[in-house]
XYZ file of C-alpha atoms in Angstrom:
455
model
C 151.415 104.384 103.009
C 147.764 105.734 103.366
C 146.695 101.662 104.527
C 149.787 101.354 106.637
C 150.001 104.178 108.651
C 146.225 103.502 109.200
C 146.427 99.679 109.831
C 149.211 100.035 112.008
C 147.789 103.463 114.123
C 144.084 101.249 114.788
C 146.125 98.240 116.029
C 148.819 100.588 118.295
C 145.349 102.393 119.894
C 143.044 99.096 120.532
C 141.961 100.373 123.907
C 140.645 103.602 122.277
C 139.105 102.019 118.986
C 137.349 99.868 120.956
C 135.986 102.363 123.558
C 134.997 105.008 119.769
C 133.515 101.705 118.189
C 131.298 100.478 121.441
C 129.509 103.486 122.137
C 128.308 104.599 118.661
C 127.609 100.386 118.622
C 124.984 101.452 121.448
C 122.864 103.453 120.201
C 122.725 101.359 116.696
C 121.559 98.500 118.654
C 118.656 100.106 120.780
C 117.845 101.649 117.123
C 117.425 97.774 115.925
C 115.315 96.722 118.909
C 112.993 99.567 118.352
C 112.546 99.309 114.968
C 112.300 95.563 115.109
C 109.888 95.555 117.597
C 107.784 98.253 116.080
C 107.490 96.515 113.035
C 106.324 93.122 115.475
C 103.748 95.268 117.091
C 102.673 95.819 113.465
C 102.226 92.001 112.142
C 100.775 91.786 115.345
C 97.907 94.066 114.515
C 97.684 92.491 110.802
C 97.402 88.920 112.666
C 94.377 90.407 114.923
C 92.455 91.636 112.024
C 93.034 88.855 109.928
C 91.783 86.385 113.341
C 88.783 89.136 113.305
C 88.664 89.111 109.906
C 89.861 86.291 108.313
C 92.847 85.607 106.148
C 93.013 87.909 102.564
C 90.748 90.209 104.238
C 92.624 93.373 103.773
C 89.505 95.577 104.508
C 86.123 95.980 105.963
C 83.133 97.904 105.308
C 80.130 98.277 107.676
C 77.127 100.622 107.827
C 77.728 104.185 109.280
C 75.525 105.317 112.102
C 75.691 108.932 110.905
C 74.407 107.997 107.193
C 71.388 109.527 106.285
C 68.600 106.142 105.623
C 70.852 104.101 107.229
C 69.229 100.968 108.170
C 67.899 99.327 111.436
C 68.872 96.315 112.258
C 65.848 94.173 112.743
C 64.542 93.879 116.315
C 62.981 91.086 118.423
C 59.437 90.296 117.824
C 57.522 90.285 120.998
C 56.472 87.097 121.791
C 58.044 83.893 123.429
C 60.359 81.706 121.443
C 63.653 81.979 119.370
C 64.515 85.182 118.763
C 67.529 86.392 116.025
C 68.947 89.553 116.530
C 71.369 91.026 114.227
C 74.049 92.272 115.801
C 75.093 95.807 114.772
C 72.793 99.045 115.042
C 72.912 99.262 111.233
C 72.799 97.228 108.282
C 74.066 97.769 104.341
C 71.949 96.168 101.299
C 73.609 93.410 99.629
C 73.900 95.656 96.786
C 76.873 97.028 98.540
C 79.138 94.171 97.586
C 78.807 94.521 93.954
C 79.511 98.333 94.690
C 82.593 97.638 96.884
C 83.819 94.995 94.211
C 83.427 97.674 91.017
C 86.115 100.099 92.819
C 89.479 100.553 91.632
C 92.162 98.122 93.404
C 89.169 95.688 94.694
C 90.188 92.046 94.125
C 87.282 90.310 95.874
C 84.592 91.642 98.377
C 82.245 89.234 100.302
C 79.256 90.174 102.751
C 77.947 88.369 105.726
C 76.097 89.324 108.531
C 76.297 88.740 112.448
C 73.480 87.374 114.415
C 72.900 86.704 117.713
C 70.325 83.880 118.824
C 67.939 83.960 122.099
C 66.286 81.354 123.511
C 64.384 82.432 126.038
C 61.590 81.369 127.828
C 58.459 83.748 129.453
C 57.165 86.555 127.660
C 59.069 90.176 127.459
C 58.864 93.146 125.485
C 60.663 94.382 122.646
C 62.194 97.396 125.374
C 63.627 94.374 127.632
C 66.063 93.839 124.316
C 67.842 97.090 123.827
C 71.468 96.159 122.346
C 71.220 92.590 123.326
C 74.717 91.513 122.477
C 75.798 89.229 124.873
C 79.261 90.092 125.899
C 82.360 88.037 125.876
C 81.472 84.401 125.211
C 79.217 84.125 128.168
C 76.298 82.189 127.551
C 73.729 81.299 130.171
C 73.117 84.761 130.773
C 70.097 87.084 130.224
C 70.738 89.649 127.950
C 72.448 93.410 128.186
C 69.539 95.988 129.301
C 66.643 93.015 130.105
C 64.724 94.385 132.969
C 65.759 92.351 136.579
C 62.602 90.111 137.525
C 61.681 90.054 133.776
C 60.386 86.246 135.212
C 62.081 84.524 131.834
C 65.506 82.475 131.168
C 67.616 82.942 128.129
C 70.361 81.626 126.887
C 71.868 82.596 123.653
C 74.432 82.186 121.140
C 76.150 84.054 118.085
C 75.613 83.211 114.620
C 77.390 84.108 111.428
C 76.265 84.468 107.789
C 78.998 83.540 105.771
C 78.799 83.363 101.553
C 79.564 80.363 100.922
C 80.634 80.914 97.228
C 83.865 83.118 98.669
C 84.597 80.548 101.435
C 88.171 82.445 101.439
C 87.122 85.670 102.624
C 85.246 86.545 105.982
C 85.502 85.504 109.494
C 85.005 81.877 109.172
C 88.237 81.713 107.767
C 90.536 82.396 111.009
C 89.152 79.126 112.014
C 90.303 75.752 110.886
C 88.185 72.309 110.360
C 89.107 69.977 112.679
C 86.626 67.676 111.879
C 83.701 67.217 109.309
C 83.753 69.541 106.705
C 83.325 73.507 105.468
C 80.735 73.993 103.130
C 80.295 73.810 99.097
C 79.707 76.934 96.548
C 76.399 74.854 96.086
C 75.212 75.228 99.455
C 73.668 78.899 99.865
C 70.274 77.790 100.528
C 70.976 74.653 102.158
C 70.183 74.036 106.038
C 73.933 73.114 107.072
C 75.802 74.900 109.965
C 79.533 74.495 111.027
C 79.999 74.950 114.504
C 82.567 76.083 116.643
C 84.681 73.634 118.427
C 84.257 75.704 122.185
C 80.534 75.331 121.209
C 80.190 71.976 120.090
C 82.112 70.638 123.383
C 79.662 73.047 125.584
C 76.153 70.965 123.728
C 77.765 68.095 122.779
C 77.370 68.829 118.844
C 79.083 66.134 116.430
C 78.892 65.777 112.662
C 75.245 65.032 111.654
C 73.761 66.663 114.796
C 70.706 68.886 114.358
C 70.669 72.902 115.533
C 66.988 74.082 115.883
C 66.573 77.891 115.640
C 63.002 79.421 115.054
C 61.583 75.955 114.148
C 64.310 74.936 111.473
C 67.139 72.622 111.620
C 70.576 73.000 110.638
C 72.598 69.760 110.338
C 76.262 70.078 111.173
C 78.915 69.351 108.674
C 81.754 70.547 110.274
C 83.526 71.444 113.125
C 85.886 74.934 113.512
C 88.115 75.710 116.019
C 89.857 79.225 116.179
C 93.770 79.491 115.560
C 93.988 82.206 118.027
C 91.873 83.703 120.300
C 87.639 83.309 120.347
C 85.788 82.566 117.310
C 83.959 84.832 115.177
C 80.480 82.504 116.063
C 79.663 79.652 117.742
C 77.640 78.922 114.362
C 78.221 79.742 110.885
C 75.471 79.082 108.248
C 74.871 79.801 104.720
C 74.977 83.632 103.952
C 70.720 83.344 102.543
C 69.612 80.761 105.418
C 71.233 84.029 107.950
C 69.334 86.307 106.737
C 65.905 84.750 106.596
C 66.058 83.411 110.160
C 66.901 86.810 111.171
C 64.767 88.482 108.867
C 66.920 90.397 107.284
C 66.740 89.555 103.315
C 68.987 91.561 101.363
C 70.668 92.642 104.617
C 74.715 92.374 105.826
C 76.195 93.938 108.621
C 79.737 93.761 106.818
C 81.555 93.330 103.633
C 85.009 91.662 103.554
C 87.113 93.029 100.960
C 90.604 91.713 99.584
C 92.949 94.326 97.872
C 94.225 93.804 94.583
C 97.694 94.997 95.928
C 98.385 95.190 99.592
C 100.364 98.411 99.318
C 96.943 100.070 97.625
C 95.054 99.080 100.630
C 95.016 103.179 101.544
C 93.950 103.918 98.045
C 91.350 101.215 98.038
C 89.749 102.800 101.232
C 89.342 105.799 99.913
C 87.818 105.217 97.054
C 84.919 103.075 99.149
C 84.138 105.996 101.107
C 84.089 108.381 98.368
C 81.690 106.412 96.108
C 80.227 104.021 98.436
C 78.104 106.248 100.634
C 76.538 105.586 103.981
C 79.982 103.245 104.998
C 82.723 103.275 107.331
C 86.002 101.856 105.957
C 88.303 99.690 108.184
C 91.811 98.514 107.670
C 95.003 97.018 109.954
C 95.949 100.601 110.286
C 93.247 101.961 112.213
C 93.352 98.919 114.561
C 95.247 101.294 116.837
C 92.266 103.374 117.960
C 89.793 100.419 118.311
C 92.089 98.038 120.380
C 92.508 98.114 124.128
C 95.305 95.451 126.193
C 98.840 94.862 126.019
C 99.047 95.393 122.087
C 97.455 98.716 122.207
C 100.356 99.601 125.105
C 102.976 98.286 123.092
C 102.537 99.494 120.078
C 102.141 102.788 121.260
C 105.317 102.603 123.251
C 106.885 101.287 120.229
C 106.218 103.833 117.650
C 106.326 106.813 120.570
C 108.468 106.667 123.002
C 110.707 103.936 121.759
C 111.691 105.760 118.360
C 112.061 109.085 120.390
C 114.157 107.329 123.508
C 116.381 105.357 120.432
C 116.409 108.448 118.585
C 118.062 110.418 122.149
C 120.294 107.987 122.527
C 121.637 107.629 119.354
C 122.385 111.312 119.020
C 124.097 111.473 122.547
C 126.262 108.185 120.989
C 127.465 110.044 118.000
C 128.007 113.492 120.531
C 130.219 111.371 122.746
C 131.815 109.716 120.036
C 132.298 112.856 118.478
C 133.841 114.358 121.730
C 136.070 111.435 122.860
C 137.540 111.679 118.953
C 138.520 115.219 119.276
C 139.764 114.617 123.157
C 141.766 111.706 121.391
C 143.607 114.253 118.558
C 144.662 116.299 121.499
C 146.118 113.494 123.072
C 147.989 112.807 120.093
C 149.190 116.335 119.325
C 152.991 115.534 118.983
C 152.446 112.611 116.820
C 150.142 115.447 114.363
C 153.317 117.595 114.862
C 155.707 115.653 114.086
C 153.964 114.366 111.353
C 153.917 117.787 110.169
C 157.225 118.395 110.474
C 158.260 115.407 108.143
C 156.162 117.453 105.564
C 152.476 115.908 105.555
C 150.011 118.998 104.767
C 147.077 119.609 106.914
C 144.638 118.131 104.418
C 146.159 114.709 104.441
C 146.230 114.484 108.453
C 142.473 115.195 108.458
C 141.997 112.336 105.902
C 143.794 110.421 107.716
C 141.692 111.401 111.246
C 138.398 111.082 109.104
C 139.584 107.359 107.587
C 140.360 106.520 111.261
C 136.769 107.689 112.418
C 135.302 106.084 109.550
C 136.770 102.565 110.447
C 135.972 103.043 113.781
C 132.078 103.902 113.238
C 131.981 100.917 110.478
C 133.272 98.826 113.896
C 130.493 100.008 115.825
C 128.014 99.459 112.955
C 129.137 95.538 112.617
C 129.328 95.546 117.170
C 125.983 97.479 117.004
C 124.122 94.868 114.654
C 125.011 91.909 116.886
C 123.695 93.302 119.861
C 120.890 94.546 117.990
C 120.238 90.517 116.262
C 121.140 89.259 120.014
C 118.477 91.652 121.208
C 115.387 91.063 118.796
C 116.022 87.463 118.806
C 115.690 87.534 122.741
C 112.674 89.742 122.336
C 111.287 86.798 119.904
C 112.140 83.555 121.600
C 111.019 85.326 124.778
C 107.597 85.433 123.075
C 105.466 87.611 124.905
C 102.103 87.482 124.803
C 99.948 90.488 123.932
C 96.311 90.828 124.037
C 94.108 92.827 121.940
C 90.619 93.478 123.163
C 88.114 95.102 121.181
C 85.020 96.645 122.302
C 82.186 97.695 120.588
C 83.182 100.867 118.833
C 79.949 102.300 118.990
C 78.578 101.126 115.952
C 80.434 103.062 113.554
C 83.519 100.860 113.126
C 83.662 97.626 111.282
C 84.715 95.979 114.834
C 81.622 96.618 116.180
C 80.360 93.240 115.542
C 83.540 91.707 117.565
C 81.781 92.833 120.759
C 84.366 91.928 123.875
C 86.604 90.035 121.580
C 89.855 89.349 122.827
C 93.062 87.698 120.455
C 95.998 86.821 121.702
C 99.032 86.899 119.843
C 102.593 86.162 120.376
C 105.401 89.286 119.894
C 108.064 88.723 117.554
C 110.560 91.139 116.425
C 111.720 90.878 112.738
C 115.172 92.839 111.657
C 114.881 93.918 107.984
C 117.565 94.469 105.493
C 116.363 98.166 105.526
C 117.183 98.232 109.292
C 120.539 97.027 108.593
C 121.170 98.976 105.913
C 119.896 102.202 108.002
C 122.015 101.320 110.985
C 124.860 101.388 108.915
C 124.320 104.340 107.338
C 123.562 106.160 110.695
C 126.993 104.593 111.745
C 128.993 106.159 108.552
C 127.261 109.690 109.181
C 128.293 109.461 112.871
C 131.395 108.608 111.753
C 131.832 111.602 109.129
C 130.385 113.896 112.173
C 133.266 112.412 114.552
C 136.054 112.415 111.878
C 134.940 115.879 111.185
C 135.392 117.060 114.553
C 138.714 115.451 115.004
C 140.301 116.359 111.433
C 139.531 119.849 111.610
C 141.529 120.074 115.384
C 144.476 118.177 113.993
C 144.651 120.299 111.194
C 145.084 123.026 113.018
C 148.125 121.644 114.951
C 151.851 123.171 114.331
C 155.066 121.137 114.482
C 156.292 123.600 117.461
C 153.169 121.993 119.467
C 154.953 118.416 119.279
C 158.414 120.730 120.328
C 156.334 122.066 123.523
C 155.058 118.730 124.296
C 158.208 116.799 124.033
C 159.906 119.281 126.014
């Protein structure tokens, strides 16, 4: 009898059922879309981290400028010729890699060094090379801080020294080898190089060609193409060779860390900061503080205003559903009064109204999930491109060595089962609230009310 009356009542009031279902459906759909976009921006931030630091890198460790006794990055000599400069104000000792590797939760760690090579003609002094890092991928321009009219011409390119024994960590993994080969584990002291494809085209470099720096020639063994955005460097050398060029023996600019468990990254960060003094640790969770551009804007909107808007709309939708249920019960005074006259008690009527409200809420959940999935699919299909710009972090963050790098990534809106489950739970909660209000009013009706309505 209960389910029969429920089914017939819903069919008889099809228009009201559709209205009561569609109101919470809009709120649920908005919650799904906002949650999906938020998840998409989080995924995009992870992609930016991988494009900067390499696949498999969960954390990066750099020297802290506030640390007592931090090593100053080697400077340029005051004579004409090639100048090899370490990018960054402070370096770490190579032994830092082993100390980081010892920390709980660390699966592997590798060191690297970022350099800028200046090929200059004419005399200039150390003072004219204050903070000589080139902006973006501009080549052939004077380094920042050079005095106007210094009387010399300069050309520059960037070099990254990679640990060839751990080729699966570090910025080189952000590029794929499109010609030739990558480094072998036994080439730690070999004078070989992998070059970025854009730099190779610009300088007409091919496999077997030579790159000369400070009188030493490095044979090109491979050409790499960045997966997204700019490459981490123009030229990649074995770490030992890069350290020798910069006169920075046993020094590195960053340590790239893979966590044993991706869920323990925060704990690994805390352990490194506590046990390895003089370091700054960066994870993907820290990127919003270092990233500007449309990705940062989208992430801020999705996680802040988007969630607040979705919560407000959902609350308004549930309130509207409750008021509509209340009004619908008022229009059914004659029906409920008659049922009471036939022997239905207040509890039975309340259960009937509550069941109808739950059915309406579940229908709204189905409709809301369908609309939410459609919205998320539309966002993914459109694939708007978000740009993350990472400027110089002032020497403290691990992102500082990627000065003025821009990374483009397509926004997706993945919908998880957790989000779908949350939608169903919200629908049930809203149905209970609306049904409770309507049931309370229905239980207060008396048979005499039905007679007055009939008359």
